[in-house]
């Protein structure tokens, strides 16, 4: 039976262990969404992960609504990412870019226009902006004639990711963002080819996946889903049936791997009121299955041993433990992360956490 420390092939990527670094928004880019030099140091510190999945990275100005988050839609951003990927590779690591369109969660002060979504339903809560938190705005439904443009934005970002030196890309189809807004019936009230039936609601994800595969190949394309309870106002009435269909579609595309953000255990950050769908998805997806959400070492070892997953993506433990694989292997204590520095600028709480060797 495999362990966390055994190698695994993820499409074109040979990962030396099954401890993946989950995507973690850190807000250290510039206002122009260009990566900054400190990001190279941060990612290189974590190169011992089997694979790094980058922080969510905007595919367009329209789709990026988080202050100081990076993008991949122009030449300056590609050039800004190159030192990051080079530093990771020089440290012996592998890194893929997570491609992000936030949909209705983009405030117009960042996206420079009215936000778009599957339907004209306003998200609950408030958006992070450069002027503090502001109420989310009512989105306009993405028009049929706009959908090819958005798909091309994904394809262009995938091309740019390879030009920037990434080893592949992951489509962010989770957590209540644009693709997830189309997938789940709580946020999709359309009556056209992209709404109504499960097949229609999954159409955008399938077309985005097809377009990206045409650019980078299926073995460098991955997808992240969140088949759990309510996330940023997005929920589905029948997640097992919906995500079973999605798993079959993605399996037929032969993508490199599928990552699932599961409901976390009670009392944790990602606790949800719907049961995990991964047991249903497991037999339907032929490629490597990666699970994420508040996994301890013991729980991770258990799901790998019983075949529930092929690898585990760790998120917050990687914030404060750049050498997380070594700490897990030696069962060493973990550093505690500082929530106040998650989205702050500068090195504090970013590149200053000690390693076992320090």
PDB file of C-alpha atoms in Angstrom, residues 16-243:
ATOM      1  CA  UNK A  16       8.683  12.293  -5.363  1.00  0.00           C
ATOM      2  CA  UNK A  17       6.040  12.108  -2.626  1.00  0.00           C
ATOM      3  CA  UNK A  18       2.283  12.335  -2.205  1.00  0.00           C
ATOM      4  CA  UNK A  19       2.294  15.475  -0.061  1.00  0.00           C
ATOM      5  CA  UNK A  20       0.986  18.206  -2.351  1.00  0.00           C
ATOM      6  CA  UNK A  21       0.915  21.874  -1.440  1.00  0.00           C
ATOM      7  CA  UNK A  22      -2.656  23.083  -1.870  1.00  0.00           C
ATOM      8  CA  UNK A  23      -3.355  26.480  -3.471  1.00  0.00           C
ATOM      9  CA  UNK A  24      -3.050  29.241  -0.865  1.00  0.00           C
ATOM     10  CA  UNK A  25      -3.869  32.885  -1.599  1.00  0.00           C
ATOM     11  CA  UNK A  26      -1.127  35.040  -0.044  1.00  0.00           C
ATOM     12  CA  UNK A  27      -1.579  38.512  -1.600  1.00  0.00           C
ATOM     13  CA  UNK A  28       2.095  39.306  -2.223  1.00  0.00           C
ATOM     14  CA  UNK A  29       1.855  40.375  -5.895  1.00  0.00           C
ATOM     15  CA  UNK A  30       1.613  43.982  -7.047  1.00  0.00           C
ATOM     16  CA  UNK A  31      -1.588  45.880  -7.800  1.00  0.00           C
ATOM     17  CA  UNK A  32      -0.909  45.109 -11.450  1.00  0.00           C
ATOM     18  CA  UNK A  33      -1.138  41.383 -10.557  1.00  0.00           C
ATOM     19  CA  UNK A  34       2.567  40.940 -11.388  1.00  0.00           C
ATOM     20  CA  UNK A  35       4.416  38.513  -9.083  1.00  0.00           C
ATOM     21  CA  UNK A  36       7.080  40.082  -6.865  1.00  0.00           C
ATOM     22  CA  UNK A  37      10.590  38.757  -6.064  1.00  0.00           C
ATOM     23  CA  UNK A  38       9.670  37.608  -2.562  1.00  0.00           C
ATOM     24  CA  UNK A  39       7.270  35.081  -4.086  1.00  0.00           C
ATOM     25  CA  UNK A  40      10.221  33.193  -5.592  1.00  0.00           C
ATOM     26  CA  UNK A  41      11.746  32.756  -2.140  1.00  0.00           C
ATOM     27  CA  UNK A  42       8.426  31.633  -0.642  1.00  0.00           C
ATOM     28  CA  UNK A  43       7.700  28.959  -3.234  1.00  0.00           C
ATOM     29  CA  UNK A  44      11.301  27.713  -3.382  1.00  0.00           C
ATOM     30  CA  UNK A  45      11.227  27.190   0.390  1.00  0.00           C
ATOM     31  CA  UNK A  46       8.353  24.737  -0.158  1.00  0.00           C
ATOM     32  CA  UNK A  47       9.857  22.856  -3.112  1.00  0.00           C
ATOM     33  CA  UNK A  48      10.072  19.579  -1.154  1.00  0.00           C
ATOM     34  CA  UNK A  49       6.320  19.136  -1.701  1.00  0.00           C
ATOM     35  CA  UNK A  50       5.558  16.394  -4.207  1.00  0.00           C
ATOM     36  CA  UNK A  51       3.889  19.122  -6.240  1.00  0.00           C
ATOM     37  CA  UNK A  52       3.127  22.767  -5.512  1.00  0.00           C
ATOM     38  CA  UNK A  53      -0.235  24.052  -6.719  1.00  0.00           C
ATOM     39  CA  UNK A  54       0.184  27.797  -6.947  1.00  0.00           C
ATOM     40  CA  UNK A  55      -2.037  30.327  -5.283  1.00  0.00           C
ATOM     41  CA  UNK A  56      -5.143  31.080  -7.352  1.00  0.00           C
ATOM     42  CA  UNK A  57      -4.062  33.206 -10.319  1.00  0.00           C
ATOM     43  CA  UNK A  58      -6.357  35.416 -12.355  1.00  0.00           C
ATOM     44  CA  UNK A  59      -7.011  34.650 -16.019  1.00  0.00           C
ATOM     45  CA  UNK A  60      -8.224  38.205 -16.721  1.00  0.00           C
ATOM     46  CA  UNK A  61      -8.832  41.558 -15.103  1.00  0.00           C
ATOM     47  CA  UNK A  62     -12.538  40.730 -15.150  1.00  0.00           C
ATOM     48  CA  UNK A  63     -11.951  37.532 -13.193  1.00  0.00           C
ATOM     49  CA  UNK A  64      -9.509  38.701 -10.511  1.00  0.00           C
ATOM     50  CA  UNK A  65     -11.104  40.243  -7.447  1.00  0.00           C
ATOM     51  CA  UNK A  66      -8.585  39.714  -4.653  1.00  0.00           C
ATOM     52  CA  UNK A  67      -6.195  42.538  -3.690  1.00  0.00           C
ATOM     53  CA  UNK A  68      -2.533  41.843  -4.481  1.00  0.00           C
ATOM     54  CA  UNK A  69      -3.275  38.472  -6.109  1.00  0.00           C
ATOM     55  CA  UNK A  70      -1.257  37.507  -9.213  1.00  0.00           C
ATOM     56  CA  UNK A  71      -2.422  37.079 -12.794  1.00  0.00           C
ATOM     57  CA  UNK A  72      -1.407  35.307 -15.980  1.00  0.00           C
ATOM     58  CA  UNK A  73      -3.048  37.342 -18.727  1.00  0.00           C
ATOM     59  CA  UNK A  74      -0.207  39.576 -19.910  1.00  0.00           C
ATOM     60  CA  UNK A  75       3.505  39.573 -20.699  1.00  0.00           C
ATOM     61  CA  UNK A  76       4.557  41.396 -17.526  1.00  0.00           C
ATOM     62  CA  UNK A  77       2.872  38.737 -15.404  1.00  0.00           C
ATOM     63  CA  UNK A  78       4.533  35.936 -17.358  1.00  0.00           C
ATOM     64  CA  UNK A  79       7.908  37.604 -16.815  1.00  0.00           C
ATOM     65  CA  UNK A  80       7.111  38.046 -13.123  1.00  0.00           C
ATOM     66  CA  UNK A  81       6.317  34.354 -12.709  1.00  0.00           C
ATOM     67  CA  UNK A  82       9.495  33.119 -14.456  1.00  0.00           C
ATOM     68  CA  UNK A  83      11.828  33.738 -11.485  1.00  0.00           C
ATOM     69  CA  UNK A  84       9.316  31.936  -9.261  1.00  0.00           C
ATOM     70  CA  UNK A  85       9.151  28.769 -11.349  1.00  0.00           C
ATOM     71  CA  UNK A  86      12.914  28.854 -11.916  1.00  0.00           C
ATOM     72  CA  UNK A  87      13.539  29.076  -8.161  1.00  0.00           C
ATOM     73  CA  UNK A  88      11.230  26.114  -7.511  1.00  0.00           C
ATOM     74  CA  UNK A  89      12.902  24.023 -10.203  1.00  0.00           C
ATOM     75  CA  UNK A  90      16.383  24.929  -8.995  1.00  0.00           C
ATOM     76  CA  UNK A  91      15.326  23.744  -5.526  1.00  0.00           C
ATOM     77  CA  UNK A  92      14.234  20.420  -7.033  1.00  0.00           C
ATOM     78  CA  UNK A  93      10.493  21.082  -7.036  1.00  0.00           C
ATOM     79  CA  UNK A  94       7.544  21.030  -9.414  1.00  0.00           C
ATOM     80  CA  UNK A  95       4.790  23.655  -9.659  1.00  0.00           C
ATOM     81  CA  UNK A  96       1.510  24.082 -11.544  1.00  0.00           C
ATOM     82  CA  UNK A  97      -0.510  27.283 -11.885  1.00  0.00           C
ATOM     83  CA  UNK A  98      -4.064  27.366 -10.573  1.00  0.00           C
ATOM     84  CA  UNK A  99      -6.230  29.328 -13.027  1.00  0.00           C
ATOM     85  CA  UNK A 100      -8.932  31.482 -11.427  1.00  0.00           C
ATOM     86  CA  UNK A 101     -12.022  33.410 -12.456  1.00  0.00           C
ATOM     87  CA  UNK A 102     -13.909  34.573  -9.376  1.00  0.00           C
ATOM     88  CA  UNK A 103     -17.168  35.380 -11.156  1.00  0.00           C
ATOM     89  CA  UNK A 104     -19.665  37.203  -8.928  1.00  0.00           C
ATOM     90  CA  UNK A 105     -17.070  37.470  -6.128  1.00  0.00           C
ATOM     91  CA  UNK A 106     -15.164  40.146  -8.069  1.00  0.00           C
ATOM     92  CA  UNK A 107     -15.934  43.678  -6.887  1.00  0.00           C
ATOM     93  CA  UNK A 108     -16.129  46.222  -9.708  1.00  0.00           C
ATOM     94  CA  UNK A 109     -13.392  48.318  -8.095  1.00  0.00           C
ATOM     95  CA  UNK A 110     -10.987  45.484  -8.944  1.00  0.00           C
ATOM     96  CA  UNK A 111     -12.589  43.896 -12.010  1.00  0.00           C
ATOM     97  CA  UNK A 112     -13.259  47.330 -13.560  1.00  0.00           C
ATOM     98  CA  UNK A 113     -16.777  46.318 -14.660  1.00  0.00           C
ATOM     99  CA  UNK A 114     -19.952  44.721 -13.329  1.00  0.00           C
ATOM    100  CA  UNK A 115     -19.123  41.194 -12.176  1.00  0.00           C
ATOM    101  CA  UNK A 116     -20.365  38.194 -14.152  1.00  0.00           C
ATOM    102  CA  UNK A 117     -21.836  34.892 -13.047  1.00  0.00           C
ATOM    103  CA  UNK A 118     -24.097  32.090 -14.200  1.00  0.00           C
ATOM    104  CA  UNK A 119     -27.144  34.055 -13.028  1.00  0.00           C
ATOM    105  CA  UNK A 120     -27.979  37.468 -11.584  1.00  0.00           C
ATOM    106  CA  UNK A 121     -27.706  36.331  -7.959  1.00  0.00           C
ATOM    107  CA  UNK A 122     -25.674  38.395  -5.507  1.00  0.00           C
ATOM    108  CA  UNK A 123     -23.245  36.525  -3.284  1.00  0.00           C
ATOM    109  CA  UNK A 124     -23.691  36.849   0.469  1.00  0.00           C
ATOM    110  CA  UNK A 125     -21.153  38.740   2.512  1.00  0.00           C
ATOM    111  CA  UNK A 126     -18.521  41.235   1.481  1.00  0.00           C
ATOM    112  CA  UNK A 127     -15.631  41.448  -0.961  1.00  0.00           C
ATOM    113  CA  UNK A 128     -12.051  42.258  -0.041  1.00  0.00           C
ATOM    114  CA  UNK A 129     -11.000  45.427  -1.892  1.00  0.00           C
ATOM    115  CA  UNK A 130      -8.166  47.928  -1.736  1.00  0.00           C
ATOM    116  CA  UNK A 131     -10.566  50.187   0.209  1.00  0.00           C
ATOM    117  CA  UNK A 132     -11.560  47.571   2.772  1.00  0.00           C
ATOM    118  CA  UNK A 133     -14.517  45.217   2.710  1.00  0.00           C
ATOM    119  CA  UNK A 134     -17.467  46.179   0.525  1.00  0.00           C
ATOM    120  CA  UNK A 135     -20.775  44.485  -0.168  1.00  0.00           C
ATOM    121  CA  UNK A 136     -20.811  42.119  -3.121  1.00  0.00           C
ATOM    122  CA  UNK A 137     -22.552  43.537  -6.172  1.00  0.00           C
ATOM    123  CA  UNK A 138     -25.292  42.016  -8.301  1.00  0.00           C
ATOM    124  CA  UNK A 139     -23.639  40.243 -11.255  1.00  0.00           C
ATOM    125  CA  UNK A 140     -24.856  40.125 -14.801  1.00  0.00           C
ATOM    126  CA  UNK A 141     -25.469  36.651 -16.232  1.00  0.00           C
ATOM    127  CA  UNK A 142     -22.652  35.723 -18.567  1.00  0.00           C
ATOM    128  CA  UNK A 143     -24.160  36.086 -22.052  1.00  0.00           C
ATOM    129  CA  UNK A 144     -23.874  33.219 -24.502  1.00  0.00           C
ATOM    130  CA  UNK A 145     -21.743  35.363 -26.791  1.00  0.00           C
ATOM    131  CA  UNK A 146     -19.348  36.078 -23.875  1.00  0.00           C
ATOM    132  CA  UNK A 147     -18.682  32.445 -23.004  1.00  0.00           C
ATOM    133  CA  UNK A 148     -16.207  31.790 -25.864  1.00  0.00           C
ATOM    134  CA  UNK A 149     -14.266  34.868 -24.726  1.00  0.00           C
ATOM    135  CA  UNK A 150     -14.019  33.549 -21.167  1.00  0.00           C
ATOM    136  CA  UNK A 151     -12.957  30.122 -22.432  1.00  0.00           C
ATOM    137  CA  UNK A 152     -10.239  31.787 -24.512  1.00  0.00           C
ATOM    138  CA  UNK A 153      -9.112  33.687 -21.395  1.00  0.00           C
ATOM    139  CA  UNK A 154      -8.543  30.320 -19.716  1.00  0.00           C
ATOM    140  CA  UNK A 155      -6.700  28.983 -22.774  1.00  0.00           C
ATOM    141  CA  UNK A 156      -4.480  32.063 -22.966  1.00  0.00           C
ATOM    142  CA  UNK A 157      -3.647  31.823 -19.268  1.00  0.00           C
ATOM    143  CA  UNK A 158      -2.690  28.169 -19.760  1.00  0.00           C
ATOM    144  CA  UNK A 159      -0.388  29.111 -22.661  1.00  0.00           C
ATOM    145  CA  UNK A 160       1.109  31.839 -20.513  1.00  0.00           C
ATOM    146  CA  UNK A 161       1.619  29.427 -17.629  1.00  0.00           C
ATOM    147  CA  UNK A 162       3.816  27.160 -19.732  1.00  0.00           C
ATOM    148  CA  UNK A 163       5.647  30.192 -21.124  1.00  0.00           C
ATOM    149  CA  UNK A 164       6.315  31.242 -17.520  1.00  0.00           C
ATOM    150  CA  UNK A 165       7.846  27.845 -16.736  1.00  0.00           C
ATOM    151  CA  UNK A 166       5.013  26.118 -14.901  1.00  0.00           C
ATOM    152  CA  UNK A 167       4.830  22.333 -15.209  1.00  0.00           C
ATOM    153  CA  UNK A 168       1.092  22.433 -15.865  1.00  0.00           C
ATOM    154  CA  UNK A 169      -2.131  24.090 -14.773  1.00  0.00           C
ATOM    155  CA  UNK A 170      -5.090  23.418 -12.531  1.00  0.00           C
ATOM    156  CA  UNK A 171      -8.568  24.763 -13.310  1.00  0.00           C
ATOM    157  CA  UNK A 172     -10.110  26.289 -10.186  1.00  0.00           C
ATOM    158  CA  UNK A 173     -13.651  24.923 -10.406  1.00  0.00           C
ATOM    159  CA  UNK A 174     -14.312  25.035  -6.658  1.00  0.00           C
ATOM    160  CA  UNK A 175     -15.104  27.234  -3.669  1.00  0.00           C
ATOM    161  CA  UNK A 176     -17.971  29.240  -5.136  1.00  0.00           C
ATOM    162  CA  UNK A 177     -16.039  30.879  -7.991  1.00  0.00           C
ATOM    163  CA  UNK A 178     -17.191  31.205 -11.610  1.00  0.00           C
ATOM    164  CA  UNK A 179     -17.067  27.577 -12.770  1.00  0.00           C
ATOM    165  CA  UNK A 180     -18.587  26.436  -9.474  1.00  0.00           C
ATOM    166  CA  UNK A 181     -21.307  29.070  -9.896  1.00  0.00           C
ATOM    167  CA  UNK A 182     -22.234  27.349 -13.152  1.00  0.00           C
ATOM    168  CA  UNK A 183     -21.964  23.815 -11.735  1.00  0.00           C
ATOM    169  CA  UNK A 184     -24.247  24.034  -8.728  1.00  0.00           C
ATOM    170  CA  UNK A 185     -27.981  24.633  -8.928  1.00  0.00           C
ATOM    171  CA  UNK A 186     -28.060  27.044  -5.992  1.00  0.00           C
ATOM    172  CA  UNK A 187     -26.283  29.666  -8.104  1.00  0.00           C
ATOM    173  CA  UNK A 188     -27.235  28.619 -11.650  1.00  0.00           C
ATOM    174  CA  UNK A 189     -30.801  29.498 -12.696  1.00  0.00           C
ATOM    175  CA  UNK A 190     -30.148  29.604 -16.432  1.00  0.00           C
ATOM    176  CA  UNK A 191     -32.540  28.100 -18.982  1.00  0.00           C
ATOM    177  CA  UNK A 192     -30.101  27.861 -21.894  1.00  0.00           C
ATOM    178  CA  UNK A 193     -27.421  25.318 -22.833  1.00  0.00           C
ATOM    179  CA  UNK A 194     -25.452  26.173 -19.666  1.00  0.00           C
ATOM    180  CA  UNK A 195     -28.281  25.762 -17.146  1.00  0.00           C
ATOM    181  CA  UNK A 196     -30.979  23.424 -15.974  1.00  0.00           C
ATOM    182  CA  UNK A 197     -29.762  19.850 -16.370  1.00  0.00           C
ATOM    183  CA  UNK A 198     -26.576  18.567 -14.793  1.00  0.00           C
ATOM    184  CA  UNK A 199     -25.122  18.039 -18.262  1.00  0.00           C
ATOM    185  CA  UNK A 200     -25.764  21.684 -19.119  1.00  0.00           C
ATOM    186  CA  UNK A 201     -24.405  23.041 -15.847  1.00  0.00           C
ATOM    187  CA  UNK A 202     -21.200  21.028 -16.358  1.00  0.00           C
ATOM    188  CA  UNK A 203     -20.796  22.284 -19.922  1.00  0.00           C
ATOM    189  CA  UNK A 204     -18.646  25.322 -19.089  1.00  0.00           C
ATOM    190  CA  UNK A 205     -16.164  23.245 -17.099  1.00  0.00           C
ATOM    191  CA  UNK A 206     -15.946  20.687 -19.880  1.00  0.00           C
ATOM    192  CA  UNK A 207     -15.391  23.335 -22.554  1.00  0.00           C
ATOM    193  CA  UNK A 208     -12.761  25.117 -20.457  1.00  0.00           C
ATOM    194  CA  UNK A 209     -11.018  21.790 -19.860  1.00  0.00           C
ATOM    195  CA  UNK A 210     -11.128  20.942 -23.570  1.00  0.00           C
ATOM    196  CA  UNK A 211      -9.660  24.342 -24.508  1.00  0.00           C
ATOM    197  CA  UNK A 212      -6.837  24.063 -21.980  1.00  0.00           C
ATOM    198  CA  UNK A 213      -6.015  20.509 -23.027  1.00  0.00           C
ATOM    199  CA  UNK A 214      -5.678  21.800 -26.588  1.00  0.00           C
ATOM    200  CA  UNK A 215      -2.997  24.203 -25.314  1.00  0.00           C
ATOM    201  CA  UNK A 216      -1.008  22.171 -22.792  1.00  0.00           C
ATOM    202  CA  UNK A 217      -2.159  18.558 -23.158  1.00  0.00           C
ATOM    203  CA  UNK A 218      -4.288  16.426 -20.825  1.00  0.00           C
ATOM    204  CA  UNK A 219      -1.235  15.270 -18.881  1.00  0.00           C
ATOM    205  CA  UNK A 220      -0.532  18.847 -17.757  1.00  0.00           C
ATOM    206  CA  UNK A 221      -4.160  19.729 -16.959  1.00  0.00           C
ATOM    207  CA  UNK A 222      -5.796  19.219 -13.558  1.00  0.00           C
ATOM    208  CA  UNK A 223      -9.071  20.318 -11.960  1.00  0.00           C
ATOM    209  CA  UNK A 224     -10.096  21.292  -8.435  1.00  0.00           C
ATOM    210  CA  UNK A 225     -13.683  20.747  -7.261  1.00  0.00           C
ATOM    211  CA  UNK A 226     -15.469  21.331  -3.943  1.00  0.00           C
ATOM    212  CA  UNK A 227     -18.277  18.755  -3.810  1.00  0.00           C
ATOM    213  CA  UNK A 228     -19.269  19.698  -0.289  1.00  0.00           C
ATOM    214  CA  UNK A 229     -21.752  21.999   1.414  1.00  0.00           C
ATOM    215  CA  UNK A 230     -22.339  25.715   0.959  1.00  0.00           C
ATOM    216  CA  UNK A 231     -19.281  27.706  -0.115  1.00  0.00           C
ATOM    217  CA  UNK A 232     -19.526  31.488  -0.497  1.00  0.00           C
ATOM    218  CA  UNK A 233     -23.242  31.175  -1.163  1.00  0.00           C
ATOM    219  CA  UNK A 234     -22.908  28.318  -3.676  1.00  0.00           C
ATOM    220  CA  UNK A 235     -24.526  24.936  -2.950  1.00  0.00           C
ATOM    221  CA  UNK A 236     -26.130  22.080  -4.849  1.00  0.00           C
ATOM    222  CA  UNK A 237     -29.275  20.143  -3.978  1.00  0.00           C
ATOM    223  CA  UNK A 238     -27.830  16.811  -5.190  1.00  0.00           C
ATOM    224  CA  UNK A 239     -24.031  16.961  -5.060  1.00  0.00           C
ATOM    225  CA  UNK A 240     -23.483  13.211  -5.408  1.00  0.00           C
ATOM    226  CA  UNK A 241     -25.295  13.059  -8.746  1.00  0.00           C
ATOM    227  CA  UNK A 242     -23.784  16.316 -10.038  1.00  0.00           C
ATOM    228  CA  UNK A 243     -20.192  15.514  -9.191  1.00  0.00           C
TER     229      UNK A 243
END
